[in-house]
Coordinates of C-alpha atoms in Angstrom, one line a residue:
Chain A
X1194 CA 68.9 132.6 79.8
X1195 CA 71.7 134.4 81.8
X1196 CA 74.7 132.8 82.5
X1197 CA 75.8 132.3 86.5
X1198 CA 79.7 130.7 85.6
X1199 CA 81.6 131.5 82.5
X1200 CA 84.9 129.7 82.7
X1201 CA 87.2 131.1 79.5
X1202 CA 90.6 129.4 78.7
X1203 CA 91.4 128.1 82.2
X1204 CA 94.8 126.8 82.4
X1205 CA 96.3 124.9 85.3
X1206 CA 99.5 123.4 85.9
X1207 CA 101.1 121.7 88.4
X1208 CA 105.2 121.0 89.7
X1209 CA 104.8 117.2 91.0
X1210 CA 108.6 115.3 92.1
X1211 CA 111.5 114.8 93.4
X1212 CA 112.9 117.1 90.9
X1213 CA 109.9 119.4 90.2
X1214 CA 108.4 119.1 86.6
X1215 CA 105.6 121.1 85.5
X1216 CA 102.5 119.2 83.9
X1217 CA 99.8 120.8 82.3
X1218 CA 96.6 119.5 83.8
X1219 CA 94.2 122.1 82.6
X1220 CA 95.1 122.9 78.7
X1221 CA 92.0 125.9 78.2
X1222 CA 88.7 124.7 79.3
X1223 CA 85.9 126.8 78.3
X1224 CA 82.5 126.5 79.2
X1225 CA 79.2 128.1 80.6
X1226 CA 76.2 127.3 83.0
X1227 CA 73.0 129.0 82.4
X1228 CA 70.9 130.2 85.6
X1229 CA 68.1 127.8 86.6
X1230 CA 70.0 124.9 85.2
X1231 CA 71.1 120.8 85.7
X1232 CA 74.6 120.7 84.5
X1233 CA 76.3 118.1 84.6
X1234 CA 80.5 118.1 84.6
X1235 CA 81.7 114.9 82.9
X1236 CA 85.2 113.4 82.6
X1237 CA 87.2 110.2 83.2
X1238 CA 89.7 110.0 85.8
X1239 CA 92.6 112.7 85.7
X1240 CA 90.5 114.6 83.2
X1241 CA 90.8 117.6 85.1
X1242 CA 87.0 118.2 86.6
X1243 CA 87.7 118.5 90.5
X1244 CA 91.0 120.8 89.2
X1245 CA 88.6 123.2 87.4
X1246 CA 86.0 123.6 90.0
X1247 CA 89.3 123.9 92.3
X1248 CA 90.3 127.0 90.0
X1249 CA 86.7 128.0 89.7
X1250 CA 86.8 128.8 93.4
X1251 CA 89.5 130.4 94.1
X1252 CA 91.1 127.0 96.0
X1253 CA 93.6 126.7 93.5
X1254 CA 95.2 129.5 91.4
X1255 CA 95.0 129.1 87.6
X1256 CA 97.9 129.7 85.2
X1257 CA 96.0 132.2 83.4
X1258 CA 92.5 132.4 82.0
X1259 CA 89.3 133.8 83.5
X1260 CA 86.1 132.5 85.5
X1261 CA 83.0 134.5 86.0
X1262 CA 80.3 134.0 88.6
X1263 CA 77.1 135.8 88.2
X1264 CA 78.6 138.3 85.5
X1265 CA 81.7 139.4 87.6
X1266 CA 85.0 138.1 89.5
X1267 CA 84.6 135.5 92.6
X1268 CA 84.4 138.2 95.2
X1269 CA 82.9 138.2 98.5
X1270 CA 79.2 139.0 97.1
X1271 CA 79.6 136.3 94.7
X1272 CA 80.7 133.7 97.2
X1273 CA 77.3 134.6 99.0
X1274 CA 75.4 133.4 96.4
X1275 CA 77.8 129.9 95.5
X1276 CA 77.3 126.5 97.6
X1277 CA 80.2 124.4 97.3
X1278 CA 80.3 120.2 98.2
X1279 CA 84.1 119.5 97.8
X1280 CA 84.8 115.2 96.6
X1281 CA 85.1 113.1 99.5
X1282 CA 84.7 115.5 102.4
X1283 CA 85.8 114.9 106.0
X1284 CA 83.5 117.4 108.2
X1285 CA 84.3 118.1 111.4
X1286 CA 83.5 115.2 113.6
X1287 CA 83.4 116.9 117.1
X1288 CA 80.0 119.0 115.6
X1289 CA 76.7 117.6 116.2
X1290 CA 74.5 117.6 112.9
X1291 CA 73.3 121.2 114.1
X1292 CA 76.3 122.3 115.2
X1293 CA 77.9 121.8 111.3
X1294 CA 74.9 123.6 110.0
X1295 CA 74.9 126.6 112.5
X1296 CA 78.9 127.2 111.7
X1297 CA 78.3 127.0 107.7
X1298 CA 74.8 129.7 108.2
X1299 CA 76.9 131.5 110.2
X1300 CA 79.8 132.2 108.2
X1301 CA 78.1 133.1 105.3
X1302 CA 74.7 134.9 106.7
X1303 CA 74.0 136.7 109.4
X1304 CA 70.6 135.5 110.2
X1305 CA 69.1 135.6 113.9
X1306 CA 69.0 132.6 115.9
X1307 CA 64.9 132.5 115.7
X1308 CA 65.1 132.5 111.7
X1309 CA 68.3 130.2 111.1
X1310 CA 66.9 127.4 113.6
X1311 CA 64.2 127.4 111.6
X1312 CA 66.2 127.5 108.2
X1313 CA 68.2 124.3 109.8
X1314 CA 65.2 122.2 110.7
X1315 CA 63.8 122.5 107.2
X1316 CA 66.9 121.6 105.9
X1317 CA 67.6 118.9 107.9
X1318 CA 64.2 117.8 107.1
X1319 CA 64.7 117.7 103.2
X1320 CA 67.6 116.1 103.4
X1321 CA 66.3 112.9 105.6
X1322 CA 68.4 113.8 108.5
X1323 CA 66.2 115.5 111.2
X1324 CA 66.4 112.6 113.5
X1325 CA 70.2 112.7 114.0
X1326 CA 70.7 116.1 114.1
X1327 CA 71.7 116.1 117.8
X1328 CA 74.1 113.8 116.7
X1329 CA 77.9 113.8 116.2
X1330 CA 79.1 113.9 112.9
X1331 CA 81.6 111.3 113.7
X1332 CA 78.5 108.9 114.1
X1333 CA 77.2 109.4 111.3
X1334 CA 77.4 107.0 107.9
X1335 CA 78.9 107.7 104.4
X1336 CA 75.4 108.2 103.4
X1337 CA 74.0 111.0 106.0
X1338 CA 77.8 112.9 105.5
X1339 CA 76.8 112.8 102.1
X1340 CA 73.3 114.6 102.7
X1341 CA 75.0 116.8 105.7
X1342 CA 77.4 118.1 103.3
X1343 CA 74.6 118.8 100.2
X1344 CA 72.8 120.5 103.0
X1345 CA 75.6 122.9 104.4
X1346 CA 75.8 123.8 100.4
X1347 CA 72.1 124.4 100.3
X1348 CA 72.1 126.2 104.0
X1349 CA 72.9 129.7 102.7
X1350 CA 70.2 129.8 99.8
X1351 CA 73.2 130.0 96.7
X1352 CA 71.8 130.6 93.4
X1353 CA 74.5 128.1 92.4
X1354 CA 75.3 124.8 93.4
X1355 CA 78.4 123.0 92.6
X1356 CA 78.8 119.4 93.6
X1357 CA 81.9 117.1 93.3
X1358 CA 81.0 114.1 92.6
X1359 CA 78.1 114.1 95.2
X1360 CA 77.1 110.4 94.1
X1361 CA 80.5 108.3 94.5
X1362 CA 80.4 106.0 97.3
X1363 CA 76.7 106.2 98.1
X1364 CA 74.6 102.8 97.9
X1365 CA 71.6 103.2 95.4
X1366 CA 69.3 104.1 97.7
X1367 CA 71.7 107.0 98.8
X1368 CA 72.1 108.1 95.3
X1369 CA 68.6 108.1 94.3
X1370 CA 67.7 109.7 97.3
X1371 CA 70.6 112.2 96.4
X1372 CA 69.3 112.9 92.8
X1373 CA 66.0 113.7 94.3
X1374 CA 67.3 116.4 96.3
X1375 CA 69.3 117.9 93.2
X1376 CA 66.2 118.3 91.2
X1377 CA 64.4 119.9 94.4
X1378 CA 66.7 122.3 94.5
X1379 CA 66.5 122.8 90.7
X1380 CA 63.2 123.6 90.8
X1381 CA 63.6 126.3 92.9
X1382 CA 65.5 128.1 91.2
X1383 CA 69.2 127.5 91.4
X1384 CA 71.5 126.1 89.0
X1385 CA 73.1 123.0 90.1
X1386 CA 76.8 121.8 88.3
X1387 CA 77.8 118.7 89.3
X1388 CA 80.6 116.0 88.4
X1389 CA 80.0 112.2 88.6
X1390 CA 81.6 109.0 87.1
X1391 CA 77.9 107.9 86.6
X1392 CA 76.6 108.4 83.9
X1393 CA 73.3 107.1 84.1
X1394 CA 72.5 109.4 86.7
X1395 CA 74.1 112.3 84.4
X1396 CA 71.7 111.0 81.9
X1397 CA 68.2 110.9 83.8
X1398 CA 69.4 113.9 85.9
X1399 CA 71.4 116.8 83.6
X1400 CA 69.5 118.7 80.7
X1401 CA 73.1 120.0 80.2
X1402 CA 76.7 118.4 80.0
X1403 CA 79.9 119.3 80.1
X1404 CA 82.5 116.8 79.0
X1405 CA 86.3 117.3 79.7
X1406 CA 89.1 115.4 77.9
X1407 CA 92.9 115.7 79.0
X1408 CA 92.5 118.9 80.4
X1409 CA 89.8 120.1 77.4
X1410 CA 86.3 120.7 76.6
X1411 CA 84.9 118.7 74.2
X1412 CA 81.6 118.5 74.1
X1413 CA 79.1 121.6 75.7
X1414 CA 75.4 121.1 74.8
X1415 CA 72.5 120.0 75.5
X1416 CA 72.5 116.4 77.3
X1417 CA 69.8 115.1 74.3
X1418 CA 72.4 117.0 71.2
X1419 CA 74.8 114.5 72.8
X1420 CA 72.7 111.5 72.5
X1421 CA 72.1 112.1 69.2
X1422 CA 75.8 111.9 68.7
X1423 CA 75.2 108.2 69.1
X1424 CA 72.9 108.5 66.3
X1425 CA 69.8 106.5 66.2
X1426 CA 68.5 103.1 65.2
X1427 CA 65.6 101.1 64.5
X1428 CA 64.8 97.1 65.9
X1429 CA 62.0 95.6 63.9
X1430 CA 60.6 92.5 65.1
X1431 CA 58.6 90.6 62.6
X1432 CA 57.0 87.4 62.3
X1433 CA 57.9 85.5 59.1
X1434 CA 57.3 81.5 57.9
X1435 CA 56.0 80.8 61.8
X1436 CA 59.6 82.7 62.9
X1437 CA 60.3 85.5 65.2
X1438 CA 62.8 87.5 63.4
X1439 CA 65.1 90.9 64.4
X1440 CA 66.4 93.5 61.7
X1441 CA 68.3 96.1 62.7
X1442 CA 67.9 99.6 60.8
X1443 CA 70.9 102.2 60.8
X1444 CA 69.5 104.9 58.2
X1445 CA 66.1 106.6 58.7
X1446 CA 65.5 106.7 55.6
X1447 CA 65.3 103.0 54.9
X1448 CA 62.7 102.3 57.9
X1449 CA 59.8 102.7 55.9
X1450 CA 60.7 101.2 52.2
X1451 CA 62.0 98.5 54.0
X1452 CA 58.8 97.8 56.1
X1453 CA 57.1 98.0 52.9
X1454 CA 59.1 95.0 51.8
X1455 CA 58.7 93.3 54.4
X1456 CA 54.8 93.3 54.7
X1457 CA 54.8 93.0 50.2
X1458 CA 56.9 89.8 51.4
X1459 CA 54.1 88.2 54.1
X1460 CA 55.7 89.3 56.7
X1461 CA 53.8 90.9 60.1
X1462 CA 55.7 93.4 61.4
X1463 CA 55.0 92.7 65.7
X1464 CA 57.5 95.5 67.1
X1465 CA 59.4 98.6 65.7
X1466 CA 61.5 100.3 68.4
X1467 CA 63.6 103.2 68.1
X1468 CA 67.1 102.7 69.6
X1469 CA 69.3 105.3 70.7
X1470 CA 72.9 104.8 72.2
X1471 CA 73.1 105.3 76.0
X1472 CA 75.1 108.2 77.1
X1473 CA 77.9 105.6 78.5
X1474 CA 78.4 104.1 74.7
X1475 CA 79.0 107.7 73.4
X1476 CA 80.8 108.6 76.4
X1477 CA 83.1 106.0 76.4
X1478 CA 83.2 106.7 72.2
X1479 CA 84.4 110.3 72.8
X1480 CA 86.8 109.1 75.0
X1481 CA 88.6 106.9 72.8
X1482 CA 88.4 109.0 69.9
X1483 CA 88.4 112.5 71.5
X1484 CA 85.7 114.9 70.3
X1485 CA 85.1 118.3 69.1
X1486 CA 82.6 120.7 69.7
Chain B
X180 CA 85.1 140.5 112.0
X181 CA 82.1 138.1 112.0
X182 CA 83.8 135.2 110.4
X183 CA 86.8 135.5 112.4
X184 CA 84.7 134.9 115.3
X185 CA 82.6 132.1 113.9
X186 CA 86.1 130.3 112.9
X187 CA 87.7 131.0 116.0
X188 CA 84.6 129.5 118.4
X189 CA 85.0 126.1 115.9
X190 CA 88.2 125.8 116.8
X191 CA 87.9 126.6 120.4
X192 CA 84.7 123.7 120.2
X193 CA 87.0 121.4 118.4
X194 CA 90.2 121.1 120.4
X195 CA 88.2 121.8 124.0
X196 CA 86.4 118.2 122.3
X197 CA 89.6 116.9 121.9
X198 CA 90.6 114.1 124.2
X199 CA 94.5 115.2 123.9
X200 CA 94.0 118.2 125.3
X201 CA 92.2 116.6 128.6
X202 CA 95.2 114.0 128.4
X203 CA 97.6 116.6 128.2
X204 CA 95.9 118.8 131.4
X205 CA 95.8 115.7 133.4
X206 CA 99.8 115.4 133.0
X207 CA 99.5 119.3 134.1
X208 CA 97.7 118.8 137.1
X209 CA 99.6 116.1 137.9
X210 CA 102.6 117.8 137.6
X211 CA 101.1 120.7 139.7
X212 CA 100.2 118.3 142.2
X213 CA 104.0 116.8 142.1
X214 CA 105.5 119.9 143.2
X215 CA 104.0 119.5 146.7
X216 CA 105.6 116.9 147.2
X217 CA 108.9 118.1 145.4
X218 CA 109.2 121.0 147.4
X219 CA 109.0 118.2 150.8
X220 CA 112.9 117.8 149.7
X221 CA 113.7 121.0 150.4
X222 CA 114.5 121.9 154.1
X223 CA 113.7 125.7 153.2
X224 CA 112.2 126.5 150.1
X225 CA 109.3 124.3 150.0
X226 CA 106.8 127.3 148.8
X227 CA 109.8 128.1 146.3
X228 CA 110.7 125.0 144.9
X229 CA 106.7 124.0 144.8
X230 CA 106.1 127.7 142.7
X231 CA 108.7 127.0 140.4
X232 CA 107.7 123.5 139.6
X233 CA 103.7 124.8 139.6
X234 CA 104.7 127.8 137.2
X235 CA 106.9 125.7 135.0
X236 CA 103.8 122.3 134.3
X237 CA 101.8 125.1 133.6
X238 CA 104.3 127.0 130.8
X239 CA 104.9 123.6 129.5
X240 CA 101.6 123.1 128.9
X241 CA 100.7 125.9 127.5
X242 CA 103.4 125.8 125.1
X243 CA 102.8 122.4 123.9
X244 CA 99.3 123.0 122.9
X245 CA 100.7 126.0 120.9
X246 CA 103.3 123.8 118.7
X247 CA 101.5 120.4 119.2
X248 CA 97.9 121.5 118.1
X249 CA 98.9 124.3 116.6
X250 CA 101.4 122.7 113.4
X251 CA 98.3 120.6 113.2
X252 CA 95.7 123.4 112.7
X253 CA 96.2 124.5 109.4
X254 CA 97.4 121.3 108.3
X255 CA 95.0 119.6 109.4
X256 CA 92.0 121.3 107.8
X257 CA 93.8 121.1 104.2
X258 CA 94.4 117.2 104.9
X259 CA 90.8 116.7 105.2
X260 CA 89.8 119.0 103.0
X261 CA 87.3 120.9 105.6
X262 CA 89.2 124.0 104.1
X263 CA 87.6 123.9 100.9
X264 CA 83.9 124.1 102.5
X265 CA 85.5 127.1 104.2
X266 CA 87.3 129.2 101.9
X267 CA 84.8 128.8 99.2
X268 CA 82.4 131.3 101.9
X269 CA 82.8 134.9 101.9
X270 CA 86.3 134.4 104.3
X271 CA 89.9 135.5 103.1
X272 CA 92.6 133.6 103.7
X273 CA 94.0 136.1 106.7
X274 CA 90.2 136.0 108.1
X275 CA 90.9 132.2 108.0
X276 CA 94.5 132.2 109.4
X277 CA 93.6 134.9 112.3
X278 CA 90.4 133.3 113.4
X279 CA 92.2 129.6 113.5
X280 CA 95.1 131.2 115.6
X281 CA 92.5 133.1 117.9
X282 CA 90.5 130.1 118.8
X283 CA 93.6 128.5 120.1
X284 CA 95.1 131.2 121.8
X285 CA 91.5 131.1 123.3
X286 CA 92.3 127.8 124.2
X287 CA 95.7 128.5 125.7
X288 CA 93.7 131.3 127.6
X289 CA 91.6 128.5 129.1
X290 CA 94.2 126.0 129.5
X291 CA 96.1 128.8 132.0
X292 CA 93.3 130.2 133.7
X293 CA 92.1 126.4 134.9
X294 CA 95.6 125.5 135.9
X295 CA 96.6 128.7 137.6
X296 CA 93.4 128.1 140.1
X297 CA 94.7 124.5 140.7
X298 CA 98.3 126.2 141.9
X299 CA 96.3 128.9 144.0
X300 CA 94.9 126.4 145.5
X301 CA 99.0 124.8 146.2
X302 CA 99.9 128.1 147.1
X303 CA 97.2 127.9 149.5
X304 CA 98.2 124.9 151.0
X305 CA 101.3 126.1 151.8
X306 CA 100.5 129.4 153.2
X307 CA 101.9 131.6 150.2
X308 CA 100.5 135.1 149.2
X309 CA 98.8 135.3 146.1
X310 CA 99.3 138.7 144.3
X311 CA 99.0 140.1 141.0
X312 CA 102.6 139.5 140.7
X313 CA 101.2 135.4 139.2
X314 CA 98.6 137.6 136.8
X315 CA 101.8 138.9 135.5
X316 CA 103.8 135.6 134.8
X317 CA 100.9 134.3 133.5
X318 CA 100.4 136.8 131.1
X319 CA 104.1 136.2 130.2
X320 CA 103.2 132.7 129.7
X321 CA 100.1 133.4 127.1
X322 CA 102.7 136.1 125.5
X323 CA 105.0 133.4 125.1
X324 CA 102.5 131.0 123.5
X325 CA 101.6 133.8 121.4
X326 CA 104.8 133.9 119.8
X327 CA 105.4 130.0 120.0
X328 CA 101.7 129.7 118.3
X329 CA 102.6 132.3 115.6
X330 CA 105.9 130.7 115.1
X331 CA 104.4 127.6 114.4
X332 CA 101.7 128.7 111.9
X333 CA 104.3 130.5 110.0
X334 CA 106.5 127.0 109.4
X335 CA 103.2 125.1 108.8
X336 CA 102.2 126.9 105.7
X337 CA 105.5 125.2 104.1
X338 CA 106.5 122.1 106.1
X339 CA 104.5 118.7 107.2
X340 CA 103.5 118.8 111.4
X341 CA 106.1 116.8 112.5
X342 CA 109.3 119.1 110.8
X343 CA 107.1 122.1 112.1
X344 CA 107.0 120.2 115.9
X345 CA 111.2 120.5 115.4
X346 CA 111.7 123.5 114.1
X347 CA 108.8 125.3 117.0
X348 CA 110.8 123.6 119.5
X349 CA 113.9 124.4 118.1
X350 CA 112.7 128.5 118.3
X351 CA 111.2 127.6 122.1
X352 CA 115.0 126.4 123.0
X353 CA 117.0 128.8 121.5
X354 CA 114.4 131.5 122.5
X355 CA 114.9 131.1 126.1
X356 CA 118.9 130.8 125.8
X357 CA 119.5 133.8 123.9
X358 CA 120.7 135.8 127.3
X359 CA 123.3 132.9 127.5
X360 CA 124.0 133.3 124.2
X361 CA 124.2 137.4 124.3
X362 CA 126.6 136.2 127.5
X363 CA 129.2 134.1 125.9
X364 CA 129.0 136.3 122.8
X365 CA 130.0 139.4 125.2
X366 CA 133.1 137.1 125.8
X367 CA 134.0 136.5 122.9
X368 CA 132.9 139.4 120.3
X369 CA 135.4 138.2 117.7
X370 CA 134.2 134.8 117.1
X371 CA 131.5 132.6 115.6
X372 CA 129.0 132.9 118.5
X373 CA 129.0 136.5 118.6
X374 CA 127.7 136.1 114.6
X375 CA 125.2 133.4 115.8
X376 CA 123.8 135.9 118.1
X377 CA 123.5 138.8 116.0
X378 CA 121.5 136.2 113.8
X379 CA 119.4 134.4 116.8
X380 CA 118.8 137.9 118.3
X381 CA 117.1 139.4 115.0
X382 CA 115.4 136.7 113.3
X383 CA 114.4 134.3 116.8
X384 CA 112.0 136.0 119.4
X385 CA 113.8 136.4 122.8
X386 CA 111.4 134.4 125.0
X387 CA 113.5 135.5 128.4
X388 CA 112.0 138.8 127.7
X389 CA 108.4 137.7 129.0
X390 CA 109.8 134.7 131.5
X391 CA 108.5 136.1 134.7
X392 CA 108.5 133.8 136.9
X393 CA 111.1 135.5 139.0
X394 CA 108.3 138.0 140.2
X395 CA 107.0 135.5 142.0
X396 CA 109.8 133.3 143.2
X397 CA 111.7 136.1 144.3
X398 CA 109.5 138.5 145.4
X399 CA 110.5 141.1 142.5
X400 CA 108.8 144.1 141.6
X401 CA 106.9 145.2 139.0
X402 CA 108.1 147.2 136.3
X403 CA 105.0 147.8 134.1
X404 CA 106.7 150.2 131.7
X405 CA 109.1 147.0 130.5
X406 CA 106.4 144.2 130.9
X407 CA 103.8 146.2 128.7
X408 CA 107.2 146.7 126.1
X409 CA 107.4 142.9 126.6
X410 CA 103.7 142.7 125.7
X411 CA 103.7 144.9 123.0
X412 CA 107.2 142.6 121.7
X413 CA 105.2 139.7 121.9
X414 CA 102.1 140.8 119.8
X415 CA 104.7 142.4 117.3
X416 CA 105.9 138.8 116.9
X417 CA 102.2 137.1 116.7
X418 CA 101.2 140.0 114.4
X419 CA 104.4 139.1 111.9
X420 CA 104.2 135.4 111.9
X421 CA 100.7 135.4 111.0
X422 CA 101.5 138.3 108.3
X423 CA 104.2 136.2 106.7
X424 CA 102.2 133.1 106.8
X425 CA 98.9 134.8 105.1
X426 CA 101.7 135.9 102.7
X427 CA 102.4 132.3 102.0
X428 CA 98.8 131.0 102.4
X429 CA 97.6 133.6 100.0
X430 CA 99.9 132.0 97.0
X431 CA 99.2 128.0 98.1
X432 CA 96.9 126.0 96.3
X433 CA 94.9 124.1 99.1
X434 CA 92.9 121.9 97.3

């Protein structure tokens, strides 16, 4: 699997007061997205996601280390194939739905009117929004600014999608709705990277995660290698002297002698279930402990 | 020269949506429409007096869009972030700067070409030729907001809108008083205002230098030869402003 973002020992500082003092927000994060790809960028506040995908894209200038779209630099024919959704976007109100989409297409493509109307109706229509896309953007809700702004990343067909934090603020409806359309556009082909708070999403949604702690990596894998971080447990429910009972299993390796026992003792064994911890346990785990890769 | 173009049409789409700018062309109109009744006080210089005041809502106007919406339009699109959905395309940051500056100056255009028909129609009224002696001031007008607009680009890559309001107006006001200034330092060439001139007259445009408005309230002729050097001043100006505040721009971190 080819890799469409390398990011190697990113560094970013920042002078913040009265008296300028410079604070390391970025201390070398390292990390890679493979083409065709869910990845998901995790972190807790101040963790420095938003600053990396900042640096990433050439919106704010790293101290030193080196990011690589599709093999090479960010350059002009890489930012052709890169959609962007920044966190908490303000679009510009005076453009109808249309109007936003036209301006994005048009920036970044230089397709005739015939092919890009037809480019912004289907987009429109994917992302729920056909109906109100002689509309204003100033009358539109959180929700459909949301979508509009998911769709002027999708607009120029990028082979790589990068989202921040596309979820926070939406209701659930808005959120599921949202997921849907990242795994659409997964499935045909482009890599989506995306930050969130919620983890459950990250969970259902990201075969990949990247998790960032104080300005570090520490955890790159595969979304189920950290689950099994959590390690795994087993919940038999038995039935024993007229009693449901519960027993709780932390070593494999004891399941079965201890079934044994159990049934030797009488016992009828009603439920075994296999228990794994949620992402948000071992999330908020590695983030009291720290973690390494 | 695509995305210049594409940026420069937003801009032109999002101020031309503005209602300031209709607020501040009513106040023009109104101000054109004043001066008929201004130049009533004079017993002979009605046309005059109704010219100047015409000419003068209309250079006012035009040179508050370029510091009032103009230390907004950087600004403005860092503040809410649009800049990020923007600079993340296949645009550099002098692509950005130029086409953001060009869709106001188109604005400006606008602004002056709808106002000057409201003072032929004035200069109708009161029986005044029209000549291309008022293209000519108004060209000195969009040369002036030009250099205002470039002005005020350059100060908003480093300063909030409302230090790069004072320091624009600031460069309007000394602008058009550095002939009084080159006058008293003439008297003088040993003192302190002789130094403030030799610093206002290399580092602050000269805005007297495209004021024209004498070519139509006097009747002056043309001299194409210094108003194209005045043109060509004017650009220089625009073209540096912009240059140093890329300069800046390329080294900020906008997000």
């Amino acid at each position: 699997m080819t890799e469409v973002l390398k990011v190697r020992d990113l560094k970013k500082s920042y002078k913040r007061g009265f008296i300028p003092r410079s604070t390391l927000v970025l201390k070398g994060v390292n990390f890679s997205v493979p083409s065709g790809s869910i990845t998901g960028f995790l972190g807790g506040n101040g963790a420095g996601k938003t600053t990396t995908m900042r640096c990433m894209l050439g919106l704010d200038f790293p101290d030193s280390g080196e990011v690589q779209f599709f093999g090479g630099p960010l350059n002009e024919a890489s930012k052709r194939r890169i959609g962007f959704l920044p966190e908490r976007p303000y679009f510009y109100e005076h453009l109808t739905g249309r109007e936003f989409l036209q301006f994005y297409a048009r920036l970044t493509s230089s397709w005739n009117k015939k092919i890009l109307d037809s480019r912004i109706d289907d987009l429109l229509k994917r992302v729920d929004l056909l109906f109100a896309k002689d509309r204003p953007l100033r009358n539109y809700s959180k929700g459909m600014l949301q979508k509009i702004g998911v769709a002027q990343a999708l607009i120029h067909d990028p082979e790589l999608v990068i989202l921040d934090e596309p979820m926070s603020g939406l209701d659930p409806d808005g959120r599921m709705y949202l997921s849907e359309i990242i795994i659409e556009t997964a499935k045909r082909g482009p890599a989506v990277f995306f930050s969130s708070h919620l983890l459950h999403d990250m969970e259902r949604l990201c075969e990949r995660l990247v998790v960032l702690k104080d300005g570090l990596c520490i955890f790159e894998g595969t979304t189920e290698a950290i689950l099994d971080r959590g390690g795994v447990e087993f919940e038999v429910t038995y039935l024993a002297g007229g009693q449901k009972n519960l027993r709780r299993i932390t070593e494999h390796a004891q399941v079965q002698p201890i079934l044994k026992k159990l049934i030797n003792d009488g016992a009828e064994i009603v439920e075994v279930r296999r228990m794994r911890s949620s992402l948000e346990e071992i999330f908020v785990k590695m983030a009291l402990k720290g973690g390494k890769k | 020269m695509r995305p210049i173009w594409v940026l420069a049409l937003n801009t032109y789409k999002e101020v031309i949506r503005d209602r300031i700018l209709y607020g501040l062309l009513l106040f023009a109109v109104i101000l054109i429409g004043m001066s008929l009744a201004l130049g009533q006080l004079s017993f002979a210089e009605q046309a005059r007096i109704s010219a100047n005041f015409g000419l003068s809502a209309i250079h006012l106007t035009a040179v508050a869009l370029a510091i009032f919406v103009g230390s907004n339009l950087v600004f403005k699109e860092i503040d809410k972030k649009t800049i990020m959905t923007i600079l993340v395309r296949p645009i550099s940051r002098l692509q950005f700067i130029i086409g953001k500056g060009l869709g106001l100056s188109l604005i400006i255009l606008t602004m002056i070409s709808g106002l000057a028909l409201v003072l032929v129609g004035i200069f109708a009224l009161l029986n005044m030729t029209v000549d291309v002696r008022l293209a000519w001031v108004l060209l000195g007008l969009l040369c002036e907001s030009l250099i205002l607009l470039g002005v005020t680009l350059l100060f908003s890559m480093f300063a909030r809108p409302i230090l790069v309001v004072c320091l624009s107006v600031g460069i309007f006001l000394i602008g058009h008083w550095q002939d009084s200034l080159a006058f008293f330092a003439r008297k003088n060439p040993e003192g302190p205002t002789a130094l403030v001139h030799w610093i206002c007259r290399h580092f602050i445009p000269n805005l007297e230098r495209v004021n024209w408005k004498e070519l139509v309230l006097y009747d002056q002729p043309v001299n194409a030869l210094v108003k194209a050097q005045a043109v060509g001043y004017s650009l220089a100006w625009y073209a540096f402003c912009v240059a140093l505040a890329t300069w800046i721009f390329r080294r900020k971190d906008v997000g």
